[in-house]
mmCIF file of C-alpha atoms and ligand atoms in Angstrom:
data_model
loop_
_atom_site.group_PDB
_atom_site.id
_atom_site.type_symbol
_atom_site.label_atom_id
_atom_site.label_comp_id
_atom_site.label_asym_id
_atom_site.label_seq_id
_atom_site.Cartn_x
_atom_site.Cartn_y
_atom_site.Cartn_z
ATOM 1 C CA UNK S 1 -37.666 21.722 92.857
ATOM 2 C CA UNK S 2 -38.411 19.145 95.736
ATOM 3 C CA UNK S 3 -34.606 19.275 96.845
ATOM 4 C CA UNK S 4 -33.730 18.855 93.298
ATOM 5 C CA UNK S 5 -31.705 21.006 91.111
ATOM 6 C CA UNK S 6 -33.768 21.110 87.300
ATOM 7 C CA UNK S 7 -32.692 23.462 84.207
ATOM 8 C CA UNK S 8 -32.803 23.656 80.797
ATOM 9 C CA UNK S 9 -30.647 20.661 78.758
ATOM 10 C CA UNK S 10 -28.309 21.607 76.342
ATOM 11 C CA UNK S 11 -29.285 17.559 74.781
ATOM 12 C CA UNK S 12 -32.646 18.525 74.070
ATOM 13 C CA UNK S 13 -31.399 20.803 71.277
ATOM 14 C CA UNK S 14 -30.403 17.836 69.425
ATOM 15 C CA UNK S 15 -33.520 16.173 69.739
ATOM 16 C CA UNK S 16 -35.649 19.083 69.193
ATOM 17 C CA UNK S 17 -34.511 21.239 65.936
ATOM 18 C CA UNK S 18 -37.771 24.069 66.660
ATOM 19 C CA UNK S 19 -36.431 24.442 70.517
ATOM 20 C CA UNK S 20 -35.134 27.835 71.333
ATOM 21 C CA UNK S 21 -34.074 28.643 75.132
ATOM 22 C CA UNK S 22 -33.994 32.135 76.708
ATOM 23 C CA UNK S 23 -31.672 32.705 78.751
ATOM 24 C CA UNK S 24 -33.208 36.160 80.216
ATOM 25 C CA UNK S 25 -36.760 34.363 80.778
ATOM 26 C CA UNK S 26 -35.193 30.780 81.343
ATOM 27 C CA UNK S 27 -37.530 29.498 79.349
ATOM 28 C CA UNK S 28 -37.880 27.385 76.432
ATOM 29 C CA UNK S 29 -40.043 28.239 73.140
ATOM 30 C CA UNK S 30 -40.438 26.558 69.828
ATOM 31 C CA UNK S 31 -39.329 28.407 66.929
ATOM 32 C CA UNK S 32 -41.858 27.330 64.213
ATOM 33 C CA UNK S 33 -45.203 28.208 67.061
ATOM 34 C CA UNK S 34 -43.164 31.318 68.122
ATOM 35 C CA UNK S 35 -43.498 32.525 63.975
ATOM 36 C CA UNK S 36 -46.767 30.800 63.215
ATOM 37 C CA UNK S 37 -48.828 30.605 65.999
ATOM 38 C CA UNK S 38 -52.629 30.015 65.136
ATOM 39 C CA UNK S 39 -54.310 31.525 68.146
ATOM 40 C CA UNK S 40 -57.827 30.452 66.747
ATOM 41 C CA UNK S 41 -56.945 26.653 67.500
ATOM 42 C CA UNK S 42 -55.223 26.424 70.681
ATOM 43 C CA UNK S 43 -54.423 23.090 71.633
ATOM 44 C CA UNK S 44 -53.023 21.019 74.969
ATOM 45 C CA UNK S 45 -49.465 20.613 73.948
ATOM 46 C CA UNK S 46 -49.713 23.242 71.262
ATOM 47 C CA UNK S 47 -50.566 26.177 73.525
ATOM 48 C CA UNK S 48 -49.998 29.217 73.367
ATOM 49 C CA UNK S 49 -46.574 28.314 76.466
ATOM 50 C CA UNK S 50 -44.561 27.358 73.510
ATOM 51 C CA UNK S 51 -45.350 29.833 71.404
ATOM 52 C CA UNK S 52 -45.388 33.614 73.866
ATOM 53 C CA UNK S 53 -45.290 32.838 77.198
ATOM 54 C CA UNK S 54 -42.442 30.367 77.255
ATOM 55 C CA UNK S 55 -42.007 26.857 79.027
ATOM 56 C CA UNK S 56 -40.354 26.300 82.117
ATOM 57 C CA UNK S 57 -41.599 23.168 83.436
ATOM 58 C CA UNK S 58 -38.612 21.401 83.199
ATOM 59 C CA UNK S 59 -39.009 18.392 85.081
ATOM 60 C CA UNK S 60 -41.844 16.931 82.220
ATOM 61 C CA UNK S 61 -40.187 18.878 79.646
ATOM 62 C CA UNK S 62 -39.150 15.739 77.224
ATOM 63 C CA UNK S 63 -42.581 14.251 77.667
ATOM 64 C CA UNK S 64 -44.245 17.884 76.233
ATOM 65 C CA UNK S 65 -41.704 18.319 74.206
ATOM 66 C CA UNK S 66 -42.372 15.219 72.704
ATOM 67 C CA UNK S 67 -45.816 15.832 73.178
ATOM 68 C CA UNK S 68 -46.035 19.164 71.231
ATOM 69 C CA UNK S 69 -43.573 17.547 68.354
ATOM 70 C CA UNK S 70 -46.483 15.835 67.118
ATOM 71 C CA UNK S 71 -49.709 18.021 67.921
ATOM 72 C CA UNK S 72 -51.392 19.385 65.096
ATOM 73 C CA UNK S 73 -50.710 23.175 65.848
ATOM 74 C CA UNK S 74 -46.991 22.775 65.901
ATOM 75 C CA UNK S 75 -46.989 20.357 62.370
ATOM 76 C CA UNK S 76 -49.374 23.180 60.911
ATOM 77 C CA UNK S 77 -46.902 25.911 62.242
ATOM 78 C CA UNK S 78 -43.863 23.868 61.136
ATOM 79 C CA UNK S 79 -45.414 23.687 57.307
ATOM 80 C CA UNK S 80 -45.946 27.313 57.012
ATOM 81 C CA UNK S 81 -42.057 27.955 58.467
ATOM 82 C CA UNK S 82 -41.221 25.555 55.692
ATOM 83 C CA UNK S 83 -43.281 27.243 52.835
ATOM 84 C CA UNK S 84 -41.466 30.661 54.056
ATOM 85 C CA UNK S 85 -38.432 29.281 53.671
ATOM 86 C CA UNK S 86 -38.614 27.818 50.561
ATOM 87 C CA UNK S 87 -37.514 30.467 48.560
ATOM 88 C CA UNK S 88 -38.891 29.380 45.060
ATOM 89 C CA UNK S 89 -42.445 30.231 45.986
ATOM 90 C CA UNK S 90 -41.823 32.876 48.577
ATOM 91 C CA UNK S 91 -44.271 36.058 48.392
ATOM 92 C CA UNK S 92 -41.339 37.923 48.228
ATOM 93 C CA UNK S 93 -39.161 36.675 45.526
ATOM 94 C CA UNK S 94 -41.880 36.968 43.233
ATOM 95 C CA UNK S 95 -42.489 40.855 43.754
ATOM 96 C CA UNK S 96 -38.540 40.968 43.269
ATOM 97 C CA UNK S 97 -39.271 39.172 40.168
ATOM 98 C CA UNK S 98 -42.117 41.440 39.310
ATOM 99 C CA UNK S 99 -39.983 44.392 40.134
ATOM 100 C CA UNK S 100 -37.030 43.257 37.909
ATOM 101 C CA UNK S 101 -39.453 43.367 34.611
ATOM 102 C CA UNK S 102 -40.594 46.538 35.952
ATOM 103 C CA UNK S 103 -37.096 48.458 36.210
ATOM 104 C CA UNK S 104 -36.269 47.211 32.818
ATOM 105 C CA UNK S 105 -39.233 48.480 31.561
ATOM 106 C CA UNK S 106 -39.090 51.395 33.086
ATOM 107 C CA UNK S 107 -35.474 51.810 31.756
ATOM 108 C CA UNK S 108 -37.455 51.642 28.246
ATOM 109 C CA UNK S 109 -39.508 54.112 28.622
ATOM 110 C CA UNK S 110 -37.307 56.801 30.214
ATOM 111 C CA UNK S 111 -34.714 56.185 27.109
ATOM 112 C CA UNK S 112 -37.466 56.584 25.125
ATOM 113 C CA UNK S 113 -38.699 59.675 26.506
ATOM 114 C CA UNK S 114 -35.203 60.901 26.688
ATOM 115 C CA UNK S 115 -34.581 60.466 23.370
ATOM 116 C CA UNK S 116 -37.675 62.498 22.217
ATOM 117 C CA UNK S 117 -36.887 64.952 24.345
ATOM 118 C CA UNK S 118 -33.495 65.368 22.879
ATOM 119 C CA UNK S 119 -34.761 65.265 19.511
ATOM 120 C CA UNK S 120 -37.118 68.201 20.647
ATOM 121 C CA UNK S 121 -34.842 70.228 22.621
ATOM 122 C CA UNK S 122 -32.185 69.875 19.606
ATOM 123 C CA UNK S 123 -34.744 71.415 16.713
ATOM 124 C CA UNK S 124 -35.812 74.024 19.465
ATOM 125 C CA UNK S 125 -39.440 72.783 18.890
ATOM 126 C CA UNK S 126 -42.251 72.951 21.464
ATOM 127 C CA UNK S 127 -42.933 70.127 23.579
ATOM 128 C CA UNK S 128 -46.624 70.260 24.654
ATOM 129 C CA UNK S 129 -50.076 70.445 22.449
ATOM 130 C CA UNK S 130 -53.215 71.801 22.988
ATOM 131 C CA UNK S 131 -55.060 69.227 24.287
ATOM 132 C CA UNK S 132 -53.222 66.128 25.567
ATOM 133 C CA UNK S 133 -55.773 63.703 26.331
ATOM 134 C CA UNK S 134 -55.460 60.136 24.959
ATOM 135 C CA UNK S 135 -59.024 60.948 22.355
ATOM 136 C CA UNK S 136 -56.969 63.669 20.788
ATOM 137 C CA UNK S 137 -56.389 64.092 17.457
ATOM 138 C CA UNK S 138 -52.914 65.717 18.194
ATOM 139 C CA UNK S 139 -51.571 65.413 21.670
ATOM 140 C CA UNK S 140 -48.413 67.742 20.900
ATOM 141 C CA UNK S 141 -45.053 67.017 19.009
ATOM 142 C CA UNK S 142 -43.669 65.182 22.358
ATOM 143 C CA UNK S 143 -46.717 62.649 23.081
ATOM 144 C CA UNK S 144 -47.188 62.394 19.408
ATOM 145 C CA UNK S 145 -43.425 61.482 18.560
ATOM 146 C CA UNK S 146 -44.018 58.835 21.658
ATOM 147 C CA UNK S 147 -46.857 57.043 19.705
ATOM 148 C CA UNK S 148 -44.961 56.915 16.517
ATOM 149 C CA UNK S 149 -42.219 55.598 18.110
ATOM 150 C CA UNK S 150 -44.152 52.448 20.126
ATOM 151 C CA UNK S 151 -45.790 51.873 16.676
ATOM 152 C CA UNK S 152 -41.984 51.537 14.873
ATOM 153 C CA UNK S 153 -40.792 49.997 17.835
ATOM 154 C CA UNK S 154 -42.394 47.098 19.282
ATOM 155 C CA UNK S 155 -40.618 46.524 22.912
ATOM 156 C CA UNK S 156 -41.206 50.547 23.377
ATOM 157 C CA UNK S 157 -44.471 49.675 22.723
ATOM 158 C CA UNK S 158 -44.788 47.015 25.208
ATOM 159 C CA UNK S 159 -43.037 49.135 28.310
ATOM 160 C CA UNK S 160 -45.338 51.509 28.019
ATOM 161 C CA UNK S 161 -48.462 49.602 27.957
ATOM 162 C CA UNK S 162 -47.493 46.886 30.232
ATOM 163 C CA UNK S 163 -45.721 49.789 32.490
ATOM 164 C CA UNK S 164 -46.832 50.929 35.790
ATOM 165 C CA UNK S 165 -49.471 53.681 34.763
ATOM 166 C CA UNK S 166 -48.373 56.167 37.611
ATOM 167 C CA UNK S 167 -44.706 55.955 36.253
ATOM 168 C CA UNK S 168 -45.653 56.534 32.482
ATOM 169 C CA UNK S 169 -42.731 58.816 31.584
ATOM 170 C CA UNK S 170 -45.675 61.212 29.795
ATOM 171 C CA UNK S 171 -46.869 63.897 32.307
ATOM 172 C CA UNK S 172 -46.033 67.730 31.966
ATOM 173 C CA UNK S 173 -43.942 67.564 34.922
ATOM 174 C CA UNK S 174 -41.631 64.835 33.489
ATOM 175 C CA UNK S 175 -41.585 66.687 30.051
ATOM 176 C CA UNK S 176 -40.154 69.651 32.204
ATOM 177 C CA UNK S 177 -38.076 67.601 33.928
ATOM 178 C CA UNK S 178 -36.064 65.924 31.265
ATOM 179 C CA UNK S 179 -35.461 69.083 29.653
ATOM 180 C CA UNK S 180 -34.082 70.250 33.009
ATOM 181 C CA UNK S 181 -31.520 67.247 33.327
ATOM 182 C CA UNK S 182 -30.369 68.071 29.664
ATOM 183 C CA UNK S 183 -29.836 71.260 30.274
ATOM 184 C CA UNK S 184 -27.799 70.405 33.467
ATOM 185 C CA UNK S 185 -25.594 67.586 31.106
ATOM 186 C CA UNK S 186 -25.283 70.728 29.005
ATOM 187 C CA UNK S 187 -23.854 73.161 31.575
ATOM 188 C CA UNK S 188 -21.467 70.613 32.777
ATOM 189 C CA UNK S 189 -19.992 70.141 29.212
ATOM 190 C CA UNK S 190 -19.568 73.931 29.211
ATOM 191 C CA UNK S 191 -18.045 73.860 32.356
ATOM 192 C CA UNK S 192 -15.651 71.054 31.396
ATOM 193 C CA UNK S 193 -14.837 73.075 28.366
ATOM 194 C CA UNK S 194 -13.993 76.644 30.583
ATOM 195 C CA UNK S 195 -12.580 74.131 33.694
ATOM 196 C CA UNK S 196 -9.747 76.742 34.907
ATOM 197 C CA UNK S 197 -9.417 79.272 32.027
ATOM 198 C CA UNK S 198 -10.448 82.847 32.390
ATOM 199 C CA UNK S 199 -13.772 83.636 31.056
ATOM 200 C CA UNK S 200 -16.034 86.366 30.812
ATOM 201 C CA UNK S 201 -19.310 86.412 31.958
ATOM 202 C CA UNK S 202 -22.122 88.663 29.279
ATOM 203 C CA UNK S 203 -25.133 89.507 30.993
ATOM 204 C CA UNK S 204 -28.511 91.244 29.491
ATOM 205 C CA UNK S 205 -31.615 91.597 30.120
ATOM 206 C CA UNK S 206 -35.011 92.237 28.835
ATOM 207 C CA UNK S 207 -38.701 92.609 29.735
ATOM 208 C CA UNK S 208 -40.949 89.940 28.385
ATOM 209 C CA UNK S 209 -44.820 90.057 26.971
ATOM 210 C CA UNK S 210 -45.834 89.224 30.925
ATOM 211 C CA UNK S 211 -43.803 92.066 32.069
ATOM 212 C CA UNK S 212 -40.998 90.030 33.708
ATOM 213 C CA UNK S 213 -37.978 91.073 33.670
ATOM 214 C CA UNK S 214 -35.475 88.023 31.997
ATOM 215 C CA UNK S 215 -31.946 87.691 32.085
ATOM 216 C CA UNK S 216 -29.127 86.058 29.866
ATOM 217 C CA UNK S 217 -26.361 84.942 30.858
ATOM 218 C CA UNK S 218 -23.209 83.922 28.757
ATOM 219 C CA UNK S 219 -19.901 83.258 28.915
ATOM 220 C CA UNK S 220 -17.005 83.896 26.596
ATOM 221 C CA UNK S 221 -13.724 82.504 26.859
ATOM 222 C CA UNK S 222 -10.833 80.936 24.355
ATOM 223 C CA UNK S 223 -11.161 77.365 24.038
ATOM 224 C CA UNK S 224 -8.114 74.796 23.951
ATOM 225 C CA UNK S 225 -7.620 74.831 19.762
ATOM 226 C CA UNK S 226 -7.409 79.003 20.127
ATOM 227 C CA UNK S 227 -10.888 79.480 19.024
ATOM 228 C CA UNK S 228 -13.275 82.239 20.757
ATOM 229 C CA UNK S 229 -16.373 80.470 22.285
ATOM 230 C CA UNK S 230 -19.550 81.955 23.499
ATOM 231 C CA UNK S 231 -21.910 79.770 25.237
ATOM 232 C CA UNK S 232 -25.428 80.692 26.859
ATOM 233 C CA UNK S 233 -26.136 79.239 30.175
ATOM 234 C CA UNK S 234 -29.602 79.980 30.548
ATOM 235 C CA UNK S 235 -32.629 82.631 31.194
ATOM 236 C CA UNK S 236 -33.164 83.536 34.634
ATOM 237 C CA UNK S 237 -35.853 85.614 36.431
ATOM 238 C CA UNK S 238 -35.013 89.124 38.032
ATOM 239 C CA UNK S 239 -36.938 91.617 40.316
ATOM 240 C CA UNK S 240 -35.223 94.460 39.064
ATOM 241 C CA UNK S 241 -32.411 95.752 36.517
ATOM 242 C CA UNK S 242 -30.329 96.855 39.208
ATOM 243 C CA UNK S 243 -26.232 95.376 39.712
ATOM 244 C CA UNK S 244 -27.092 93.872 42.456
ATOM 245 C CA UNK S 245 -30.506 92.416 41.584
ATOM 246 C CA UNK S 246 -28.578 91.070 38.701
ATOM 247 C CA UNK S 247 -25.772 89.319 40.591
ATOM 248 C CA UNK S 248 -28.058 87.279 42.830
ATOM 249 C CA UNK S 249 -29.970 86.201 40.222
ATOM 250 C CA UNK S 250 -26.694 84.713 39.081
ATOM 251 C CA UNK S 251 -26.018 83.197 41.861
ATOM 252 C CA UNK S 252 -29.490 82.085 42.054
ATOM 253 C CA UNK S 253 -29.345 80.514 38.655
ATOM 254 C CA UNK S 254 -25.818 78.397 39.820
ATOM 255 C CA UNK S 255 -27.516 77.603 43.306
ATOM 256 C CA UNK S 256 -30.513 75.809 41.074
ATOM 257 C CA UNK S 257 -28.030 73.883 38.752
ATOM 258 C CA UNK S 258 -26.163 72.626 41.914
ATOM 259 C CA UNK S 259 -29.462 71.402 43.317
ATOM 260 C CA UNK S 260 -30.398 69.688 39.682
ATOM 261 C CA UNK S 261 -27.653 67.350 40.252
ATOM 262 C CA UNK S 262 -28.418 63.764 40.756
ATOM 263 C CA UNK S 263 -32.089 64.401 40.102
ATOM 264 C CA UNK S 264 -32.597 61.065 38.269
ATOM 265 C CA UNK S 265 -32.837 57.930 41.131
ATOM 266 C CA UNK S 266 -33.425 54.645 40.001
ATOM 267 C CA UNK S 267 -36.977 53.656 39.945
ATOM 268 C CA UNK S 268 -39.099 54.071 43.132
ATOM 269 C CA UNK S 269 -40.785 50.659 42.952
HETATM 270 ZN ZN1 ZN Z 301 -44.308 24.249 68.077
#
């Protein structure tokens, strides 16, 4: 510029903690107006140059600079950088906080709901009532067993009615659900038990009161002490009674387990 060679300074770093140089632009911005900028109140050495299109007057640069250390857009900008920073009273940590109490809640409730449903599945009792709806006078053995226990128990009662109301660990689905990842836990125990011994697979079937055709399957093999075992594995839906019909529903059946692996994630909050 007029004969003169003019750049960026390296020095001005040192004077300037916001100043940030681009070396693909070759020119300079300030980091706190880059983040903060308030476009409603533009000002002369708080403009919008420091903030998007980038300086590159560098032979007046420490006068701006100094300029634009002290305008009110770039203190203002500087303040909210700081607030962000400090972590104590960041947005964020405090829906990390919030998120924290939720998991552990959450934890509450699906051990609670577990446990019922254990108790359930274990007496081979039904799970769901007539009418569910909070107003009724009998909600089922499942939701009803859930009451008693948040009356006996008073942090159950607490994760449940401080607990997000979309994750209540109540619903049909999750009902059917639980009962499904017990009865995976329970396969796998079988399947422990068998691991490589020879076993024999019993298969029968039967039409039900809907006309479907159902079919058993069990296996029976010696155990390590020498004793005889026969465990059932489940009820599966076939089209027809034929060999073949029956083998894919099988395979169907093992296909369905494998899938039921890993179906509980930690809380989607
Ligand atoms: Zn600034």
């Amino acid at each position: 510029m007029s004969g003169e060679f003019r750049s960026f300074q390296k020095t001005w770093y040192d004077e300037f903690d916001w100043l940030e140089y681009s070396e693909y632009k070759n020119a300079a911005y300030c980091l706190y107006c880059y983040l903060f900028f308030n476009s409603a109140k533009p000002e002369k050495f708080g403009s919008s140059v420091f903030a998007h299109q980038g300086f590159v007057n560098w032979k007046k640069a420490k006068d701006i600079f100094n300029n634009h250390n002290v305008c009110k857009t770039h203190v203002e900008a500087r303040l909210k950088c700081e607030d962000f920073m400090n972590q104590k009273t960041n947005v964020g940590r405090k829906l990390v906080q919030i998120s924290k109490e939720e998991e552990k809640r959450y934890e509450i409730r699906l051990t609670a709901s577990l446990g019922v449903a254990r108790f359930l599945i274990m007496q081979g009792d039904a799970f769901r009532g007539h009418d569910e709806s909070s107003t009724s006078l009998n909600k089922g053995t499942y939701r009803e067993m859930i009451d008693w226990y948040k009356d006996k128990v008073e942090i159950v009662k607490e994760a449940y009615e401080k607990g997000s109301k979309n994750c209540q660990m109540l619903s049909p689905d999750i009902q059917k659900d639980l009962t499904k990842a017990c009865a995976e836990e329970v396969t796998s125990v079988i399947m422990d038990e068998i691991r490589g011994k020879k076993f024999s697979v019993l298969i029968d079937e039967s039409r039900d009161v809907s006309i479907k055709e159902q079919m058993t399957v069990i296996l029976r093999f010696v155990n390590d002490e020498g004793k005889v075992m026969e465990r059932f594995l489940g009820l599966q839906h076939v089209q027809s009674c034929t060999a073949i019909a029956l083998k894919e529903g099988t395979s169907r059946r093992r296909k369905q387990k494998f899938q039921m692996r890993g179906y509980f994630q930690p809380c989607p909050l």
